[in-house]
CSV table of C-alpha atoms in Angstrom, one decimal:
chain,number,residue,atom,x,y,z
A,1,MET,CA,0.0,0.1,0.0
A,2,LYS,CA,1.3,3.4,-0.8
A,3,ASN,CA,1.4,6.2,1.6
A,4,THR,CA,-1.1,9.0,0.6
A,5,ASP,CA,0.2,12.3,-0.5
A,6,LEU,CA,-2.2,14.1,2.0
A,7,ASN,CA,-0.9,12.0,4.8
A,8,GLN,CA,2.8,12.0,4.1
A,9,VAL,CA,5.5,13.4,6.2
A,10,ARG,CA,7.1,15.9,3.9
A,11,ARG,CA,7.7,18.9,5.8
A,12,VAL,CA,10.4,18.9,8.9
A,13,LEU,CA,11.1,22.0,10.9
A,14,ILE,CA,13.8,21.8,13.6
A,15,VAL,CA,13.4,24.3,16.4
A,16,GLY,CA,17.0,25.5,17.5
A,17,GLY,CA,20.5,25.4,15.9
A,18,GLY,CA,23.5,24.8,17.8
A,19,THR,CA,25.2,21.6,17.7
A,20,ALA,CA,22.1,19.4,18.1
A,21,GLY,CA,20.0,21.3,15.4
A,22,TRP,CA,23.0,21.4,12.8
A,23,MET,CA,23.8,17.7,13.5
A,24,THR,CA,20.1,16.7,13.0
A,25,ALA,CA,20.0,19.0,9.9
A,26,ALA,CA,23.2,17.7,8.4
A,27,MET,CA,22.0,14.0,8.7
A,28,LEU,CA,18.5,14.4,7.5
A,29,ALA,CA,19.8,16.1,4.7
A,30,ARG,CA,22.3,13.6,3.9
A,31,ILE,CA,19.8,10.5,4.1
A,32,LEU,CA,16.6,12.1,3.5
A,33,GLY,CA,17.3,15.1,1.5
A,34,GLU,CA,15.3,14.3,-1.6
A,35,GLN,CA,12.3,13.0,0.1
A,36,ILE,CA,11.6,15.9,2.7
A,37,ASP,CA,11.4,19.6,2.9
A,38,LEU,CA,13.8,20.6,5.7
A,39,GLN,CA,13.7,23.9,7.6
A,40,LEU,CA,15.7,24.9,10.6
A,41,VAL,CA,14.9,28.1,12.6
A,42,GLU,CA,17.2,29.6,15.1
A,43,SER,CA,17.9,33.1,16.4
A,44,ASP,CA,21.6,34.8,16.3
A,45,THR,CA,20.4,36.5,19.9
A,46,ILE,CA,20.2,33.3,21.7
A,47,GLY,CA,23.3,31.7,22.9
A,48,THR,CA,24.1,27.8,23.3
A,49,VAL,CA,25.4,26.1,25.9
A,50,GLY,CA,28.6,25.0,24.0
A,51,VAL,CA,30.4,23.4,26.5
A,52,GLY,CA,30.3,19.9,24.8
A,53,GLU,CA,33.8,19.8,23.4
A,54,ALA,CA,35.0,16.0,24.0
A,55,THR,CA,33.5,12.9,22.2
A,56,ILE,CA,33.7,9.2,21.9
A,57,PRO,CA,34.6,7.0,19.1
A,58,ALA,CA,31.2,6.9,17.6
A,59,ILE,CA,31.6,10.3,16.3
A,60,GLN,CA,33.8,9.0,13.5
A,61,HIS,CA,31.0,7.0,12.3
A,62,PHE,CA,28.7,9.8,12.1
A,63,ASN,CA,31.2,12.2,10.2
A,64,ALA,CA,31.9,9.3,7.8
A,65,ALA,CA,28.1,8.8,7.1
A,66,LEU,CA,28.0,12.6,6.3
A,67,GLY,CA,31.3,11.9,4.1
A,68,ILE,CA,33.3,14.5,5.9
A,69,ASN,CA,37.0,14.4,5.4
A,70,GLU,CA,38.8,14.3,8.7
A,71,ALA,CA,41.6,16.6,8.1
A,72,GLU,CA,39.1,19.3,6.8
A,73,PHE,CA,37.0,18.5,10.2
A,74,LEU,CA,40.2,19.1,12.5
A,75,ARG,CA,41.1,22.4,10.8
A,76,GLU,CA,37.5,23.9,10.8
A,77,THR,CA,36.8,23.0,14.3
A,78,LYS,CA,40.5,23.5,15.7
A,79,GLY,CA,39.9,19.8,17.0
A,80,SER,CA,42.4,17.5,18.7
A,81,ILE,CA,42.5,13.4,19.1
A,82,LYS,CA,41.0,12.0,22.3
A,83,LEU,CA,42.5,8.4,23.4
A,84,GLY,CA,40.4,8.4,26.7
A,85,ILE,CA,39.6,10.2,29.9
A,86,GLN,CA,41.9,10.7,32.6
A,87,PHE,CA,40.4,10.4,36.1
A,88,GLU,CA,42.0,12.0,39.1
A,89,ASN,CA,41.2,12.0,42.7
A,90,TRP,CA,38.1,10.1,41.9
A,91,GLY,CA,39.0,6.7,44.3
A,92,ARG,CA,41.1,8.5,46.8
A,93,GLN,CA,42.8,11.7,46.7
A,94,GLY,CA,46.1,11.4,44.3
A,95,ASP,CA,44.7,8.4,42.5
A,96,SER,CA,44.5,8.5,39.1
A,97,TYR,CA,43.7,6.0,36.1
A,98,MET,CA,42.4,6.2,32.7
A,99,HIS,CA,39.1,5.2,30.8
A,100,ALA,CA,41.0,4.5,27.9
A,101,PHE,CA,39.4,3.6,24.5
A,102,GLY,CA,40.0,0.2,22.7
A,103,PRO,CA,41.1,-2.9,24.5
A,104,VAL,CA,43.1,-3.7,27.2
A,105,GLY,CA,45.4,-6.7,26.8
A,106,ARG,CA,44.2,-9.3,24.6
A,107,GLN,CA,41.4,-11.9,25.5
A,108,LEU,CA,42.3,-15.8,25.9
A,109,GLY,CA,39.6,-18.1,25.2
A,110,MET,CA,36.3,-17.4,26.7
A,111,ALA,CA,37.6,-15.4,29.6
A,112,SER,CA,38.4,-11.6,29.7
A,113,PHE,CA,41.9,-10.6,29.9
A,114,HIS,CA,41.2,-8.7,33.2
A,115,HIS,CA,40.7,-12.3,34.8
A,116,PHE,CA,44.2,-13.2,33.8
A,117,TRP,CA,45.4,-10.1,35.1
A,118,LEU,CA,43.8,-10.7,38.4
A,119,ALA,CA,45.4,-14.1,38.5
A,120,ALA,CA,48.6,-12.7,38.1
A,121,GLN,CA,48.2,-10.4,40.5
A,122,ALA,CA,47.4,-13.0,43.0
A,123,LYS,CA,50.5,-14.7,42.2
A,124,GLY,CA,52.7,-11.5,42.6
A,125,ASP,CA,52.5,-9.7,39.8
A,126,ASN,CA,52.6,-6.0,40.3
A,127,SER,CA,52.2,-4.6,36.7
A,128,SER,CA,49.6,-1.8,36.1
A,129,PHE,CA,46.3,-2.8,34.5
A,130,TRP,CA,47.0,0.1,31.8
A,131,ASP,CA,50.5,-1.5,31.0
A,132,TYR,CA,48.4,-3.5,28.6
A,133,SER,CA,46.4,-0.5,27.0
A,134,LEU,CA,48.0,0.6,23.9
A,135,ASN,CA,45.4,3.9,23.9
A,136,TYR,CA,46.7,4.7,27.6
A,137,GLN,CA,50.4,4.2,26.8
A,138,ALA,CA,49.9,6.6,23.7
A,139,ALA,CA,48.2,9.1,25.5
A,140,LYS,CA,50.6,9.5,28.3
A,141,ALA,CA,53.4,9.6,25.7
A,142,GLY,CA,51.6,12.2,23.8
A,143,LYS,CA,51.5,10.0,20.7
A,144,PHE,CA,49.2,9.4,17.8
A,145,SER,CA,48.7,8.2,14.1
A,146,PRO,CA,45.5,6.6,12.9
A,147,GLN,CA,46.0,2.9,12.2
A,148,SER,CA,43.5,0.1,12.0
A,149,GLN,CA,45.7,-2.8,12.8
A,150,LEU,CA,49.0,-3.2,14.6
A,151,PRO,CA,51.9,-4.4,12.3
A,152,ASN,CA,52.6,-8.0,12.5
A,153,SER,CA,49.9,-8.3,15.3
A,154,PRO,CA,46.3,-9.4,16.0
A,155,LEU,CA,45.9,-6.2,17.9
A,156,PRO,CA,43.8,-3.6,16.8
A,157,GLY,CA,45.4,-0.1,16.4
A,158,LEU,CA,44.5,3.1,18.4
A,159,GLN,CA,40.7,4.0,19.0
A,160,TYR,CA,40.2,7.2,19.1
A,161,ALA,CA,37.5,10.4,19.2
A,162,TYR,CA,37.9,14.0,19.2
A,163,HIS,CA,38.0,17.3,21.1
A,164,PHE,CA,36.6,20.2,19.1
A,165,ASP,CA,35.1,23.6,19.3
A,166,ALA,CA,31.3,22.8,19.7
A,167,GLY,CA,30.4,26.2,18.2
A,168,LEU,CA,32.9,25.7,15.1
A,169,TYR,CA,31.4,22.3,14.4
A,170,ALA,CA,27.9,23.7,14.5
A,171,ALA,CA,29.1,26.4,12.1
A,172,PHE,CA,30.7,23.6,9.8
A,173,LEU,CA,27.7,21.7,9.9
A,174,ARG,CA,25.4,24.3,8.9
A,175,ARG,CA,27.6,25.2,5.7
A,176,TYR,CA,27.2,21.5,5.0
A,177,SER,CA,23.4,21.5,5.6
A,178,GLU,CA,22.8,24.8,3.7
A,179,GLN,CA,24.8,23.4,0.5
A,180,ARG,CA,22.2,20.6,0.5
A,181,ARG,CA,19.1,22.6,0.4
A,182,VAL,CA,18.2,23.0,4.1
A,183,LYS,CA,16.8,26.2,4.6
A,184,ARG,CA,17.6,28.3,7.6
A,185,ILE,CA,15.2,31.1,9.1
A,186,GLU,CA,16.2,33.6,11.6
A,187,GLY,CA,13.9,34.5,13.9
A,188,LEU,CA,12.6,34.2,17.7
A,189,ILE,CA,9.5,32.1,18.2
A,190,ALA,CA,6.7,33.9,20.0
A,191,LYS,CA,4.1,31.2,20.2
A,192,VAL,CA,3.3,27.4,19.3
A,193,GLU,CA,0.1,26.7,18.1
A,194,GLN,CA,-1.7,23.1,18.3
A,195,LYS,CA,-4.2,21.4,16.3
A,196,PRO,CA,-7.3,20.1,18.2
A,197,SER,CA,-5.6,16.7,18.3
A,198,GLY,CA,-3.0,18.2,20.4
A,199,ASP,CA,-0.1,17.9,17.6
A,200,ILE,CA,1.8,21.1,17.0
A,201,ALA,CA,0.5,23.1,14.1
A,202,THR,CA,3.0,25.7,13.8
A,203,VAL,CA,5.3,28.1,15.3
A,204,VAL,CA,4.6,31.9,15.0
A,205,LEU,CA,8.1,34.1,14.8
A,206,THR,CA,8.1,37.5,16.6
A,207,ASP,CA,8.3,39.1,12.9
A,208,GLY,CA,4.7,37.5,12.4
A,209,GLN,CA,6.0,34.7,10.0
A,210,VAL,CA,4.0,31.4,10.5
A,211,LEU,CA,6.0,28.2,10.1
A,212,SER,CA,4.1,24.7,9.7
A,213,ALA,CA,5.6,21.2,9.4
A,214,ASP,CA,4.4,17.5,9.5
A,215,LEU,CA,7.3,16.8,12.2
A,216,PHE,CA,8.9,19.3,14.5
A,217,ILE,CA,12.1,18.5,16.0
A,218,ASP,CA,13.0,20.3,19.3
A,219,CYS,CA,16.7,21.5,19.4
A,220,SER,CA,15.7,24.3,21.9
A,221,GLY,CA,18.0,23.1,24.3
A,222,LEU,CA,17.1,23.2,28.3
A,223,ARG,CA,14.2,25.4,27.4
A,224,ALA,CA,12.5,22.5,25.7
A,225,LEU,CA,10.2,24.6,24.2
A,226,LEU,CA,8.1,22.3,22.1
A,227,ILE,CA,8.6,18.9,23.8
A,228,GLU,CA,7.8,20.2,27.6
A,229,GLN,CA,6.6,23.6,27.4
A,230,THR,CA,4.2,23.0,24.7
A,231,LEU,CA,3.5,19.3,25.0
A,232,ALA,CA,4.2,18.6,28.5
A,233,ALA,CA,6.1,15.4,28.2
A,234,GLY,CA,6.9,15.0,31.5
A,235,TYR,CA,10.7,14.5,33.0
A,236,ASP,CA,12.5,11.9,35.1
A,237,ASN,CA,14.5,13.6,37.8
A,238,TRP,CA,17.5,11.7,38.8
A,239,GLN,CA,19.0,14.3,41.1
A,240,HIS,CA,18.8,11.7,43.9
A,241,TRP,CA,21.5,9.6,42.2
A,242,LEU,CA,23.4,12.5,40.5
A,243,PRO,CA,23.3,15.6,42.6
A,244,CYS,CA,25.2,18.1,40.8
A,245,ASP,CA,23.0,20.6,39.3
A,246,SER,CA,25.3,23.6,38.2
A,247,ALA,CA,28.2,24.1,36.0
A,248,LEU,CA,30.6,26.8,35.4
A,249,ALA,CA,32.6,27.2,32.0
A,250,VAL,CA,35.6,29.2,31.2
A,251,PRO,CA,38.1,28.9,28.3
A,252,SER,CA,41.7,29.4,28.7
A,253,GLU,CA,44.8,29.8,26.8
A,254,ALA,CA,46.0,26.7,24.9
A,255,ARG,CA,49.1,24.8,26.5
A,256,TYR,CA,51.7,23.1,24.1
A,257,PRO,CA,52.2,20.4,23.1
A,258,ILE,CA,48.3,19.5,23.1
A,259,VAL,CA,47.8,16.0,25.0
A,260,PRO,CA,45.5,13.4,23.2
A,261,TYR,CA,43.2,12.9,26.3
A,262,THR,CA,40.6,14.7,28.5
A,263,ARG,CA,41.1,15.3,32.1
A,264,SER,CA,38.5,14.9,34.8
A,265,ILE,CA,39.8,16.0,38.2
A,266,ALA,CA,37.7,15.4,41.4
A,267,HIS,CA,37.6,18.4,43.9
A,268,GLY,CA,35.7,18.9,47.1
A,269,GLY,CA,32.2,19.6,45.9
A,270,GLY,CA,32.3,18.3,42.4
A,271,TRP,CA,34.9,17.9,39.3
A,272,GLN,CA,36.7,19.9,36.7
A,273,TRP,CA,37.0,19.1,33.0
A,274,ARG,CA,39.8,20.2,30.8
A,275,ILE,CA,39.6,19.7,27.3
A,276,PRO,CA,42.6,20.7,25.0
A,277,LEU,CA,41.7,22.4,21.6
A,278,GLN,CA,44.4,23.7,19.2
A,279,HIS,CA,43.5,27.3,19.9
A,280,ARG,CA,42.6,27.2,23.7
A,281,THR,CA,41.6,24.8,26.5
A,282,GLY,CA,38.2,24.1,27.5
A,283,ASN,CA,37.6,24.1,31.3
A,284,GLY,CA,34.6,23.9,33.7
A,285,LEU,CA,33.6,22.9,37.3
A,286,VAL,CA,30.6,20.7,37.5
A,287,TYR,CA,29.1,21.0,41.1
A,288,SER,CA,26.1,20.6,43.3
A,289,SER,CA,24.6,24.0,44.9
A,290,ARG,CA,23.7,21.7,47.9
A,291,PHE,CA,27.1,21.4,48.9
A,292,LEU,CA,29.2,24.2,47.2
A,293,ASP,CA,28.0,27.9,46.6
A,294,ASP,CA,28.7,29.5,43.3
A,295,GLU,CA,31.4,31.6,44.6
A,296,GLN,CA,33.3,28.7,46.1
A,297,ALA,CA,33.0,26.7,42.9
A,298,LYS,CA,34.5,30.0,40.9
A,299,GLN,CA,37.3,30.0,43.1
A,300,THR,CA,37.8,26.6,42.6
A,301,LEU,CA,37.8,26.4,39.0
A,302,LEU,CA,39.9,29.7,38.3
A,303,SER,CA,42.5,28.5,40.8
A,304,ASN,CA,42.9,25.2,39.2
A,305,LEU,CA,43.5,26.4,35.6
A,306,ASP,CA,46.9,25.5,34.0
A,307,ALA,CA,46.6,28.7,31.9
A,308,PRO,CA,45.2,32.1,32.0
A,309,ALA,CA,41.4,32.4,31.6
A,310,LEU,CA,40.1,34.3,28.5
A,311,ALA,CA,37.0,35.3,29.9
A,312,GLU,CA,34.6,35.2,32.8
A,313,PRO,CA,33.3,31.8,33.8
A,314,ARG,CA,29.7,31.3,32.7
A,315,LYS,CA,27.0,29.4,34.8
A,316,ILE,CA,24.9,26.7,33.4
A,317,SER,CA,22.3,25.2,35.7
A,318,PHE,CA,20.4,22.0,35.1
A,319,VAL,CA,18.4,18.9,36.4
A,320,THR,CA,20.0,15.5,35.7
A,321,GLY,CA,17.4,13.0,34.2
A,322,ARG,CA,15.5,12.5,30.8
A,323,ARG,CA,12.1,13.5,29.2
A,324,LYS,CA,9.7,10.9,29.8
A,325,GLN,CA,8.5,10.9,26.2
A,326,GLN,CA,11.3,12.3,24.2
A,327,TRP,CA,9.0,11.9,21.0
A,328,ARG,CA,5.7,13.1,21.9
A,329,ARG,CA,3.0,13.5,19.2
A,330,ASN,CA,4.4,15.0,16.1
A,331,CYS,CA,7.6,16.2,18.1
A,332,VAL,CA,10.9,14.9,18.5
A,333,ALA,CA,13.2,16.2,21.1
A,334,ILE,CA,17.1,16.0,20.2
A,335,GLY,CA,19.9,17.2,22.5
A,336,LEU,CA,19.3,19.2,25.9
A,337,SER,CA,15.5,19.2,25.3
A,338,SER,CA,15.5,15.4,25.7
A,339,GLY,CA,17.3,15.4,29.0
A,340,PHE,CA,20.5,16.3,30.7
A,341,LEU,CA,23.7,14.0,31.5
A,342,GLU,CA,26.6,15.7,32.9
A,343,PRO,CA,29.9,15.5,30.5
A,344,LEU,CA,31.7,13.1,33.0
A,345,GLU,CA,31.9,10.5,30.1
A,346,SER,CA,31.6,12.7,27.0
A,347,THR,CA,28.0,11.6,26.2
A,348,SER,CA,26.2,14.9,25.2
A,349,ILE,CA,27.3,14.9,21.6
A,350,HIS,CA,26.8,11.2,21.4
A,351,LEU,CA,23.3,11.5,22.5
A,352,ILE,CA,22.6,13.9,19.6
A,353,GLN,CA,24.0,11.6,17.4
A,354,SER,CA,22.3,8.5,18.5
A,355,ALA,CA,19.1,10.2,18.6
A,356,VAL,CA,19.6,11.5,15.0
A,357,VAL,CA,20.5,8.0,13.8
A,358,ARG,CA,17.3,6.5,15.7
A,359,LEU,CA,15.2,9.1,14.1
A,360,VAL,CA,16.3,8.2,10.7
A,361,GLN,CA,15.7,4.7,11.5
A,362,CYS,CA,12.0,5.3,12.8
A,363,PHE,CA,11.5,8.0,10.3
A,364,PRO,CA,7.4,8.2,9.8
A,365,ALA,CA,6.1,7.7,6.4
A,366,THR,CA,2.8,8.8,7.3
A,367,GLN,CA,1.6,11.1,10.3
A,368,ASP,CA,0.3,8.3,12.4
A,369,MET,CA,3.7,8.0,14.4
A,370,THR,CA,2.5,6.4,17.6
A,371,ALA,CA,4.0,2.8,17.0
A,372,LEU,CA,7.3,4.4,15.7
A,373,SER,CA,7.2,6.9,18.7
A,374,ASN,CA,6.8,4.1,21.3
A,375,GLU,CA,10.1,2.2,20.0
A,376,PHE,CA,11.9,5.7,19.8
A,377,ASN,CA,11.2,6.0,23.3
A,378,ARG,CA,11.6,2.5,24.5
A,379,GLN,CA,15.1,2.7,22.9
A,380,SER,CA,16.1,6.3,24.1
A,381,GLN,CA,15.1,5.3,27.7
A,382,GLN,CA,17.2,2.2,27.8
A,383,GLU,CA,20.1,4.3,26.3
A,384,PHE,CA,19.8,7.0,28.7
A,385,GLU,CA,19.5,5.0,31.8
A,386,ALA,CA,22.5,2.7,30.8
A,387,ILE,CA,24.8,6.0,30.6
A,388,ARG,CA,23.4,7.1,33.9
A,389,ASP,CA,24.2,4.1,35.6
A,390,PHE,CA,27.6,4.4,34.2
A,391,ILE,CA,28.0,7.8,35.5
A,392,ILE,CA,26.5,7.0,38.9
A,393,LEU,CA,29.3,4.4,39.2
A,394,HIS,CA,32.1,7.1,39.3
A,395,TYR,CA,30.5,9.1,42.1
A,396,HIS,CA,29.7,5.7,44.0
A,397,LEU,CA,32.9,4.3,44.0
A,398,ASN,CA,34.9,6.9,45.6
A,399,GLN,CA,36.7,6.6,49.0
A,400,ARG,CA,37.1,10.3,49.8
A,401,THR,CA,36.5,11.6,53.1
A,402,ASP,CA,37.0,15.4,52.6
A,403,HIS,CA,33.6,16.5,51.4
A,404,PRO,CA,30.0,15.7,52.2
A,405,LEU,CA,29.3,15.4,48.3
A,406,TRP,CA,31.5,12.3,48.3
A,407,GLN,CA,30.1,10.6,51.5
A,408,TYR,CA,26.4,11.2,50.1
A,409,CYS,CA,27.3,9.6,46.9
A,410,ARG,CA,29.3,6.7,48.6
A,411,GLU,CA,26.3,6.0,50.7
A,412,MET,CA,23.3,6.5,48.7
A,413,ALA,CA,20.9,3.6,47.3
A,414,LEU,CA,21.7,2.8,43.7
A,415,PRO,CA,19.6,1.7,40.7
A,416,ASP,CA,18.6,-1.9,40.9
A,417,ALA,CA,20.7,-2.7,37.6
A,418,LEU,CA,23.8,-1.0,38.7
A,419,ALA,CA,23.6,-2.6,42.4
A,420,GLN,CA,23.4,-6.0,40.7
A,421,ARG,CA,26.1,-5.3,38.4
A,422,LEU,CA,28.6,-4.0,41.2
A,423,GLU,CA,27.5,-7.3,43.2
A,424,LEU,CA,28.3,-9.5,40.4
A,425,PHE,CA,31.6,-7.8,39.8
A,426,ARG,CA,32.6,-7.9,43.6
A,427,HIS,CA,32.2,-11.5,43.8
A,428,SER,CA,33.3,-12.9,40.4
A,429,ALA,CA,34.8,-10.0,38.3
A,430,GLN,CA,32.2,-10.6,36.0
A,431,ILE,CA,30.5,-7.7,34.0
A,432,PHE,CA,27.9,-8.6,31.4
A,433,ARG,CA,26.4,-5.7,29.1
A,434,GLN,CA,23.2,-5.6,27.1
A,435,GLN,CA,23.8,-5.7,23.4
A,436,ASP,CA,23.2,-2.1,22.6
A,437,GLU,CA,24.6,-0.8,25.5
A,438,LEU,CA,26.9,2.2,24.7
A,439,PHE,CA,29.8,1.5,27.3
A,440,THR,CA,31.9,-1.7,26.8
A,441,GLU,CA,32.9,-4.3,29.3
A,442,VAL,CA,36.4,-3.0,29.3
A,443,ALA,CA,35.3,0.7,29.9
A,444,TRP,CA,33.3,-0.8,33.0
A,445,GLN,CA,36.3,-2.8,34.0
A,446,GLN,CA,38.7,0.5,33.7
A,447,VAL,CA,36.6,2.5,36.2
A,448,LEU,CA,35.9,-0.3,38.6
A,449,LEU,CA,39.5,-1.4,39.0
A,450,GLY,CA,40.6,2.4,38.6
A,451,GLN,CA,38.5,3.1,41.5
A,452,ASN,CA,39.9,0.2,43.7
A,453,LEU,CA,37.4,-2.0,43.6
A,454,LEU,CA,39.2,-5.5,43.7
A,455,PRO,CA,36.9,-8.5,43.2
A,456,ALA,CA,37.1,-11.5,45.7
A,457,SER,CA,37.6,-14.0,42.8
A,458,TYR,CA,38.2,-14.4,39.0
A,459,HIS,CA,37.2,-17.0,36.2
A,460,PRO,CA,38.6,-20.4,36.9
A,461,LEU,CA,40.0,-20.4,33.2
A,462,ALA,CA,42.7,-17.7,34.5
A,463,ASP,CA,44.4,-20.5,36.4
A,464,SER,CA,44.9,-22.5,33.6
A,465,LEU,CA,48.0,-20.9,33.0
A,466,THR,CA,51.2,-21.2,35.1
A,467,LYS,CA,52.8,-18.4,36.7
A,468,ALA,CA,55.6,-18.5,34.0
A,469,GLN,CA,53.3,-18.8,31.1
A,470,LEU,CA,51.3,-15.6,32.3
A,471,THR,CA,54.9,-13.9,32.8
A,472,GLY,CA,55.5,-14.7,29.2
A,473,PHE,CA,52.2,-13.7,27.9
A,474,PHE,CA,52.2,-10.3,29.8
A,475,ALA,CA,55.7,-9.5,28.7
A,476,ASP,CA,54.6,-10.4,25.0
A,477,LEU,CA,51.9,-7.7,25.3
A,478,LYS,CA,53.8,-5.0,26.9
A,479,GLN,CA,56.5,-5.5,24.3
A,480,VAL,CA,54.0,-5.1,21.2
A,481,VAL,CA,52.4,-2.0,23.1
A,482,SER,CA,55.8,-0.4,23.9
A,483,LYS,CA,57.3,-1.0,20.4
A,484,THR,CA,54.2,0.5,18.9
A,485,VAL,CA,54.1,3.6,20.9
A,486,THR,CA,57.6,4.1,20.6
A,487,ALA,CA,57.3,4.0,16.7
A,488,LEU,CA,54.2,6.4,16.6
A,489,PRO,CA,54.6,10.3,15.8
A,490,SER,CA,53.3,12.8,18.3
A,491,HIS,CA,50.0,14.0,18.5
A,492,GLN,CA,51.5,17.5,18.0
A,493,SER,CA,53.1,16.8,14.7
A,494,PHE,CA,50.0,14.9,13.7
A,495,LEU,CA,47.7,17.7,14.1
A,496,GLN,CA,50.2,19.9,12.2
A,497,SER,CA,50.3,17.5,9.2
A,498,GLN,CA,46.6,17.9,9.0
A,499,SER,CA,46.3,21.6,8.6
């Protein structure tokens, strides 16, 4: 049966620009460009949050789907390479570990590498888990070069993401989109009009323009103009698990050489991010107003910069959680309008990306969108809750005694799924994940071990190797990693080669 012309979804209006709006426009134009009439309305007078400058490796797939050249992208966005996130002071003060992308070690048979590492530790080995991470060793050495496979080895090459200027990325994607027939409309929205059914009919601009569409995409940020202010989709508030509700953001002068990793530094009442770009460093402090006032937060941030600030810190207030319906009626929320998860694991831009891809996959042929929106919302909820639990893990596993925020997080009740995972790991060192979950088992292992949770036992298969066999296995892995890192060019020279 053909879709009737009258009932087809042809006209799509994106409300709001920024990273969310232009990522959405670019992908829809690339995939559905000939089948839809795509418009985006934004106002130059409304600022964007614009602190999402660190990403995870999936961003490569997004850029590749758009046909974007990596060197051009790095030039246009003042980007740098990200091999992982270094977490400092998250277990105990003075501790440091990295959630490095890519594998650690090499799996043997049906048991993950970390079981063999735990077995070796029990037999007196004192090596670090990260001795066997190519990404970690390259990050700390300031080295990088793209390669899919290590020479003469079954091991994969470096897994990487990017740091970039989110404002420059949005401008880059705007140019991309406008070259593909996306029409940008400058204007402020004065009111939103609904049909008798409750669907959105039009948005009316302050200059009197009336914009109608079959499908509306809310990229209006924390204001959630359509999805909440108009359609009252509801909100799941997660502040009892993630009590931080404020952030201060400030750029500082660039430091050279540019390191290929993000830093997350825990302080008394929150944590600080440091993101190195080619032209500046992005900094911020995420904190809980219940445990730290704004002036204390400002002083903590400014006193912990590694270079002079380039502006006054800018405050962002938020409520951690998710929209109960991220697709309601004929409106889909993408970006901060759909929910907020603090940037501890650099998931903000990824959540935009995954929502856009999910929308393309669930794009409605007709204006009867109920079944598709139900599936979209089911997948979105699952994704948000899995990322939420991974972020909670960092807070809960602290051993700090210097501030009530950390005590609260250590003692709070956990979501059931996270509590079960922790119990399983404590007893058996096992981590199992749902098939579509974002974070890998190796990612979970690094946070659990990095924040000092050593399990009571490990897989029996790890005892199938003698101490001598384990020693030889580890020595071979170390040698491969060391030789590879030694041969890599510096991250700084790689960036210069792309300009």
